[in-house]
Coordinates of C-alpha atoms in Angstrom, one line a residue:
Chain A
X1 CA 94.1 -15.8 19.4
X2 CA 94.9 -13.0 21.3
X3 CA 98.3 -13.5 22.4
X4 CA 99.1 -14.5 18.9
X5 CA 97.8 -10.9 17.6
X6 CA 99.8 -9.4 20.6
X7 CA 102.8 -10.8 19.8
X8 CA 102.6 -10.2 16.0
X9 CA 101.6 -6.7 16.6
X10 CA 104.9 -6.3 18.8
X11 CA 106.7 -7.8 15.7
X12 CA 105.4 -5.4 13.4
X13 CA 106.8 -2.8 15.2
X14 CA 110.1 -3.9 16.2
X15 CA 110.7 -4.5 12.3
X16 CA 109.7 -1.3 12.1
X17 CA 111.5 0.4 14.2
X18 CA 114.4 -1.6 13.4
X19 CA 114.6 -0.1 10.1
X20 CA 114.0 3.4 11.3
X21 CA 109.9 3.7 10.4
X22 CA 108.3 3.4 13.7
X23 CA 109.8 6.6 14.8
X24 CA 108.4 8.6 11.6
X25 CA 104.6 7.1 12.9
X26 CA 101.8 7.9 15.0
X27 CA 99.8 4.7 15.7
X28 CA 96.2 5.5 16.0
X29 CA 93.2 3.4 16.1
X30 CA 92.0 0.9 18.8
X31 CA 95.5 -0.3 19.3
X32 CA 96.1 3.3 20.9
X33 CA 93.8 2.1 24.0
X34 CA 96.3 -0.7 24.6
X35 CA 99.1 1.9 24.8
X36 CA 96.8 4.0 26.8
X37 CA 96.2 1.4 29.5
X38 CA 100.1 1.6 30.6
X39 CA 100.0 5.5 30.0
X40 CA 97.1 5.6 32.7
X41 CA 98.9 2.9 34.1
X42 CA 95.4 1.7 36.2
X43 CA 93.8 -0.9 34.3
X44 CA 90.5 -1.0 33.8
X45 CA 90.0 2.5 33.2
X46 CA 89.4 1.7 29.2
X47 CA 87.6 -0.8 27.0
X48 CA 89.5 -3.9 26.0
X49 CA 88.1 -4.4 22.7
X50 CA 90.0 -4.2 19.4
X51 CA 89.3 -4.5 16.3
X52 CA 92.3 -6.4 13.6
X53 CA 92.3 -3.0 12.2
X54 CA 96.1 -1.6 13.0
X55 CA 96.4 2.1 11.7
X56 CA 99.6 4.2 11.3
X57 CA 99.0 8.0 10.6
X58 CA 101.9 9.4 8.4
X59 CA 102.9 12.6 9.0
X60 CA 103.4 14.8 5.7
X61 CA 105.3 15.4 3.9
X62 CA 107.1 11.8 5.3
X63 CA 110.1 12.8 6.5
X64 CA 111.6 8.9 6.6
X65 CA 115.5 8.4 5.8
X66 CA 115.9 5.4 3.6
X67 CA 113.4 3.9 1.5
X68 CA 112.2 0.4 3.2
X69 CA 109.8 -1.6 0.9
X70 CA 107.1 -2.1 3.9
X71 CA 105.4 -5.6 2.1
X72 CA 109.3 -7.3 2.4
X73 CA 109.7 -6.3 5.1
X74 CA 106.5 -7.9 6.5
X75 CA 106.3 -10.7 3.8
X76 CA 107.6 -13.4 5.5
X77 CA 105.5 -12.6 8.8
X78 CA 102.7 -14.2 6.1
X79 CA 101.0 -10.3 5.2
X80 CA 99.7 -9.9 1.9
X81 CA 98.5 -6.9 0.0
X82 CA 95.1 -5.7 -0.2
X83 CA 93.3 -2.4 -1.8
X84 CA 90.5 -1.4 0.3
X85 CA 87.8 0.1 -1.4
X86 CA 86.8 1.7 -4.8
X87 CA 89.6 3.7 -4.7
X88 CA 92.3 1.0 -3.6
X89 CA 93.9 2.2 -0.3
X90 CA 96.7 0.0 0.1
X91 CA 96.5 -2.4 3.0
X92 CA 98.9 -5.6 4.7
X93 CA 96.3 -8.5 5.7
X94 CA 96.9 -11.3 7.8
X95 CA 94.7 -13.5 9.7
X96 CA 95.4 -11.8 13.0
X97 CA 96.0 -7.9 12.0
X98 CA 95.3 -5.4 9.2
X99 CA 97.5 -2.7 8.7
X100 CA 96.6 0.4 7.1
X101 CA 98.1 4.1 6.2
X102 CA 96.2 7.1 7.1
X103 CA 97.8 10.7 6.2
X104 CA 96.0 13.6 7.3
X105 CA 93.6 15.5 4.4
X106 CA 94.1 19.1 3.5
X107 CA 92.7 21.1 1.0
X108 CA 90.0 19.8 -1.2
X109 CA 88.8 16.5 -0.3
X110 CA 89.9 13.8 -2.5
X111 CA 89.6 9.8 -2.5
X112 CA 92.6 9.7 -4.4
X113 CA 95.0 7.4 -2.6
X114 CA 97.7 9.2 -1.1
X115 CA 101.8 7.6 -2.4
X116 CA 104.3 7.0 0.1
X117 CA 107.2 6.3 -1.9
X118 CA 109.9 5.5 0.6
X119 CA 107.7 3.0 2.1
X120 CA 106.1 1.4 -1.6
X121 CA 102.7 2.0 -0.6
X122 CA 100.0 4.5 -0.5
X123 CA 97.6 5.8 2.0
X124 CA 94.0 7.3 2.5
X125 CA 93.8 10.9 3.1
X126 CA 91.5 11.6 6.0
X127 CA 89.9 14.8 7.7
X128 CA 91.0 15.4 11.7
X129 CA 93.9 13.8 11.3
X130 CA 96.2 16.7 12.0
X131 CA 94.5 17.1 14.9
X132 CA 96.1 13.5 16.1
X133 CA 99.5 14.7 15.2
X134 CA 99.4 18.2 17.3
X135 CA 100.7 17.2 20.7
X136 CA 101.3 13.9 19.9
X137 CA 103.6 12.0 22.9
X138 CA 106.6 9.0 22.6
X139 CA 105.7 6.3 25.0
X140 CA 108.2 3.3 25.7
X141 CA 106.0 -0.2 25.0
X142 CA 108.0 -2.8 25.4
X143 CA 111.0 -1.1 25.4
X144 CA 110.3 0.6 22.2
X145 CA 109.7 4.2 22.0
X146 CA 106.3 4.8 19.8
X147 CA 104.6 7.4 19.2
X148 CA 100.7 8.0 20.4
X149 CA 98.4 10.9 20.2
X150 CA 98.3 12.5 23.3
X151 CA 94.4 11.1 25.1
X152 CA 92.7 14.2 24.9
X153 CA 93.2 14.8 21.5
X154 CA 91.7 11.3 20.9
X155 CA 89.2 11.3 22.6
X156 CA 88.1 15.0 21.1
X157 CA 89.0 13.5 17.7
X158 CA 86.6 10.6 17.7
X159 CA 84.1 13.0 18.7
X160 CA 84.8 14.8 15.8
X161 CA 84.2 12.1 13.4
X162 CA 81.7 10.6 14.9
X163 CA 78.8 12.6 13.6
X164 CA 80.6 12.4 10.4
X165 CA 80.3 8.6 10.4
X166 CA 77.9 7.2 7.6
X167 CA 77.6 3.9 9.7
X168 CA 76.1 4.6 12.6
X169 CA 77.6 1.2 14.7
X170 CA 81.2 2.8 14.2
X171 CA 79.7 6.3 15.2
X172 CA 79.0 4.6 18.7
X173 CA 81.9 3.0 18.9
X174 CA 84.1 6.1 18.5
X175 CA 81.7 7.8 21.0
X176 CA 82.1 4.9 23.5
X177 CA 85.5 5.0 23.0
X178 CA 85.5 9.0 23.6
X179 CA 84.5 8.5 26.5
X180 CA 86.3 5.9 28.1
X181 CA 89.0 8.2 27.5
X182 CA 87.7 11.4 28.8
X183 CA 86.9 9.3 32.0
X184 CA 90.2 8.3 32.6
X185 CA 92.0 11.7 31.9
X186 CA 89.4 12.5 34.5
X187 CA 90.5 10.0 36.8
X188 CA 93.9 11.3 36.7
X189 CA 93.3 14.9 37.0
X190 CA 94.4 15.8 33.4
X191 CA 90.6 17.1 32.1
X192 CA 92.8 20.6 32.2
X193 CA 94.4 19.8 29.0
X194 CA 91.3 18.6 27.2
X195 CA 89.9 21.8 28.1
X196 CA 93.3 23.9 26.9
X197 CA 92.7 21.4 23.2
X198 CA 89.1 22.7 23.3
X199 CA 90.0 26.5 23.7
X200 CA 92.4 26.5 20.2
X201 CA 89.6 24.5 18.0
X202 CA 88.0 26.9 15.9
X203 CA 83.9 27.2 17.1
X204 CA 82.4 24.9 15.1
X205 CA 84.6 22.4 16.4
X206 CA 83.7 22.8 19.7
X207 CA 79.8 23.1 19.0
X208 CA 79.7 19.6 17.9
X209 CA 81.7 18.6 20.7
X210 CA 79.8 20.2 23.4
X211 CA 76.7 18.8 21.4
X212 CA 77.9 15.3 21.2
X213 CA 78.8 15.0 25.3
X214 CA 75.5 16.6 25.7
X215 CA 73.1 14.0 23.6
X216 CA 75.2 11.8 25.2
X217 CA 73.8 12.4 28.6
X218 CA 77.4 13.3 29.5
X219 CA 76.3 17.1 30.5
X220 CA 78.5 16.5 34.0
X221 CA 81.7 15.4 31.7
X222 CA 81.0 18.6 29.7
X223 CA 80.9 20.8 32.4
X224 CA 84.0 19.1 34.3
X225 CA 86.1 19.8 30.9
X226 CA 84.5 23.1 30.7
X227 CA 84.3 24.9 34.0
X228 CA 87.3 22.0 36.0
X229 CA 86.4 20.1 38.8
X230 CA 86.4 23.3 41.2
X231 CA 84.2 25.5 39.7
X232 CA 81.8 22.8 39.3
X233 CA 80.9 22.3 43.0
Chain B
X1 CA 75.5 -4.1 18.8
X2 CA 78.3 -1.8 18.7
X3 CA 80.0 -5.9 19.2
X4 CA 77.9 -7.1 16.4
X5 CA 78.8 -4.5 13.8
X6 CA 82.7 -5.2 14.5
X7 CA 82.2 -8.7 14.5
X8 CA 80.4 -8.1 11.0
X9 CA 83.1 -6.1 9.7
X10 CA 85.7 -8.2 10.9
X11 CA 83.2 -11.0 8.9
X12 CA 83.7 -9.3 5.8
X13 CA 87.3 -8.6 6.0
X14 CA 88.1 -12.3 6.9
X15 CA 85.8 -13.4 3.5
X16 CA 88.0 -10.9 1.6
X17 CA 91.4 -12.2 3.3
X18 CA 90.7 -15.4 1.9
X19 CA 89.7 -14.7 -1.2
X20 CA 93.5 -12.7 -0.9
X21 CA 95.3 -15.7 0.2
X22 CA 93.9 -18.0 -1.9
X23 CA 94.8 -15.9 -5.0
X24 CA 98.4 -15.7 -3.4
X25 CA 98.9 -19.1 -3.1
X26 CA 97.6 -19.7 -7.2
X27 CA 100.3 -16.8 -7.8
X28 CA 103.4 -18.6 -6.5
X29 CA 105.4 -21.2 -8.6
X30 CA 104.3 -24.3 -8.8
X31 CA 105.9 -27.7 -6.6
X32 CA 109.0 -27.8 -5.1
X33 CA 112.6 -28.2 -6.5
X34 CA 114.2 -31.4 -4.6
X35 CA 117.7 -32.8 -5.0
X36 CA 117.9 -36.4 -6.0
X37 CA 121.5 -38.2 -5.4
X38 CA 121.4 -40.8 -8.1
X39 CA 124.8 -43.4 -8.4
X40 CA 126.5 -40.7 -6.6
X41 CA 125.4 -38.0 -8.6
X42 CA 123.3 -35.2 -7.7
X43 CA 120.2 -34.1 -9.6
X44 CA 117.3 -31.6 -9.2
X45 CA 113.7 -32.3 -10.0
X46 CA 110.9 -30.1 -10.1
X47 CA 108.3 -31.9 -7.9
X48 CA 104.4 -31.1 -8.3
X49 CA 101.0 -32.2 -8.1
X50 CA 99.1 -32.7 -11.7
X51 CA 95.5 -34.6 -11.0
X52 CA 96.4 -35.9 -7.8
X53 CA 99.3 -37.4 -9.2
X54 CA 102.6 -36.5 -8.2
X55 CA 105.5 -35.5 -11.0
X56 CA 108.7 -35.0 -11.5
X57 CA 110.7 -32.9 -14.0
X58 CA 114.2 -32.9 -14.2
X59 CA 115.9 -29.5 -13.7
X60 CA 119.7 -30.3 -14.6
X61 CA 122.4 -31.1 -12.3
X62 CA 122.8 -27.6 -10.8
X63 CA 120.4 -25.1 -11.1
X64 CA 120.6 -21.5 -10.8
X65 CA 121.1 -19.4 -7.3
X66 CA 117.7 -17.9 -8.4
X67 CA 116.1 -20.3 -9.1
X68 CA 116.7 -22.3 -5.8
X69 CA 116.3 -19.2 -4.0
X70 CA 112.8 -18.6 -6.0
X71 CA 111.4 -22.1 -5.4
X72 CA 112.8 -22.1 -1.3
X73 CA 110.8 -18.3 -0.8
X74 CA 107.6 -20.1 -2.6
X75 CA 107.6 -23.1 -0.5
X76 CA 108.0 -21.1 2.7
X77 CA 105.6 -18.3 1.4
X78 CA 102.9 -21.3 0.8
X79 CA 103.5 -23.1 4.2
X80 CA 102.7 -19.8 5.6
X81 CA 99.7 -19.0 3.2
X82 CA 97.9 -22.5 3.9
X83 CA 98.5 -22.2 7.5
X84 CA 96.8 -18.2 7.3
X85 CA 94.0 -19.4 5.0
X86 CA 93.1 -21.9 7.2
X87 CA 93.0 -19.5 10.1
X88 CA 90.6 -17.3 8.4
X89 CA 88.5 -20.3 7.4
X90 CA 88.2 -21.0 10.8
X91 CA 88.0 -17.4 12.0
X92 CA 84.8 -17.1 9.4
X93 CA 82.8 -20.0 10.8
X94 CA 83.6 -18.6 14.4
X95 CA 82.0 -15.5 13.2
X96 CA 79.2 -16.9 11.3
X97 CA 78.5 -18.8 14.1
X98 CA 78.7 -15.9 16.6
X99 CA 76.8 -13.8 14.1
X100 CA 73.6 -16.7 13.4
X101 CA 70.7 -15.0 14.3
X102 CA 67.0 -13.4 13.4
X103 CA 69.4 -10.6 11.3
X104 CA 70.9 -11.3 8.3
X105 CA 74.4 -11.2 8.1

């Protein structure tokens, strides 16, 4: 089952980027991890486990050339179209993945489905997600060039969100996940630029982030991102 | 339990994928248009299922490009429905199975 996913995931983004919409993304979500794994490029550094759940952040206002109706272009790959929710977020289903459109919220919050015209589809607004798109980096995956949030900004990200969770299974999963990450940056000396993310996030930000490591019994973690690995000898 | 709460979600999207593909596959046009060659002579029949029995209804000598092209798309779409519905079947006994427990699901 998890080859099958694999491969269809890779098909979903060569059609995209075939037509030009992979390049105008940000893939976020669990899938990230897999990308991670090659961007660390030692495996085993992060958790394995993902979820069907394949979501694209769309910068706005999109800035995509042509209009490309995204369900024919998937159709035949056996998607269908699903609303999620009371408010009807568009998603794609299919036994293997679920694809769904995030756009980052500003302004007054609003469950309002977001419309992405040049795509025939809308997407849910959601808080942080701006925070995804600064500094996010183009890594080749299979000899496609897609674009990923750069790991600290993940990893600070689900932080974030965490404590905003309402379910409190998915708050420890983005906190597990958090982690993982901020391991591995460690493991590769590049804590520095989670600590350089941390500086330009306004103060409450970085409360809840410094309070999250810290019920998390990750004080050392903290202090590593903090103070860097010299200072804290 | 961080594993049983995605397995639970993934549980309720699979119960709502099928209810999706199953709705899909009532949406598309019904049977499938064959060609018949009769004396030499070509003819088109609209092929379905009516109470387990199978019918036919003649469709003309030559039917339209979209039509063909309508009935070929549903016939593939369906194929690939059936073969996804029964995936999800299968993925939400797997998950039942793996979710069976003192907790209710």
């Amino acid at each position: 089952m998890e080859k099958k996913r694999y491969d269809l995931f890779l098909e979903v983004l060569r059609r995209m980027g075939s037509t030009g919409i992979l390049d105008k993304l940000v893939l976020v979500g669990s899938w990230c991890i897999l990308l991670y794994q090659d961007y660390f490029r030692e495996k085993g550094l992060l958790p394995s486990i993902r979820t069907r759940d394949l979501e694209f952040l769309i910068p706005t206002p999109p800035s995509f050339d042509q209009t490309t109706n995204l369900h024919e272009l998937l159709k035949d790959l056996g998607f269908v179209v699903d609303y999620k929710g009371e408010a009807g977020y568009m998603i794609f289903v299919h036994p293997d993945l679920i694809l769904e459109f995030l756009v980052p919220a500003r302004g007054r919050e609003s469950k309002k489905p977001h419309p992405i015209a040049q795509l025939g589809i809308n997407a849910q607004a959601l808080r942080f997600m701006d925070l995804l798109l600064r500094d996010s980096i183009p890594v080749l995956f299979n000899d496609m060039t897609v674009t990923i949030p750069h790991p600290a900004n993940f990893a600070l990200q689900k932080l974030l969100i965490a404590r905003r969770r309402k379910q409190k299974d998915k708050a420890e999963k983005d906190k597990a996940q958090a982690i993982a990450i901020l391991r591995a940056l460690d493991a590769s000396d590049q804590l520095g630029a989670v600590r350089s993310l941390l500086e330009t996030m306004p103060q409450s930000w970085q409360r809840t982030i410094r309070k999250e490591l810290t019920e998390l019994g990750e004080k050392a973690l903290l202090d590593l991102i903090v103070k860097g690995r010299n200072s804290s000898r | 339990m961080v594993i049983k709460s995605i397995l639970r979600e993934e549980l309720e999207n699979s119960l709502r994928m099928q209810k999706r593909y199953e709705q899909e596959l009532a949406k598309l046009p019904k049977g499938s248009l064959v060609k018949r060659v009769i004396k030499g002579h070509e003819y088109y029949y609209l092929v379905y299922r009516e109470n387990g029995k199978v019918k036919s209804l003649y469709r003309g000598k030559s039917p339209s490009k979209k039509d063909l092209l309508k009935y070929q798309e549903a016939k593939e779409l369906r194929s690939k429905y059936r073969k996804a519905l029964s995936q999800v079947k299968k993925q939400i006994r797997y998950l039942r199975g793996a979710l069976r427990g003192k907790e209710e699901i």
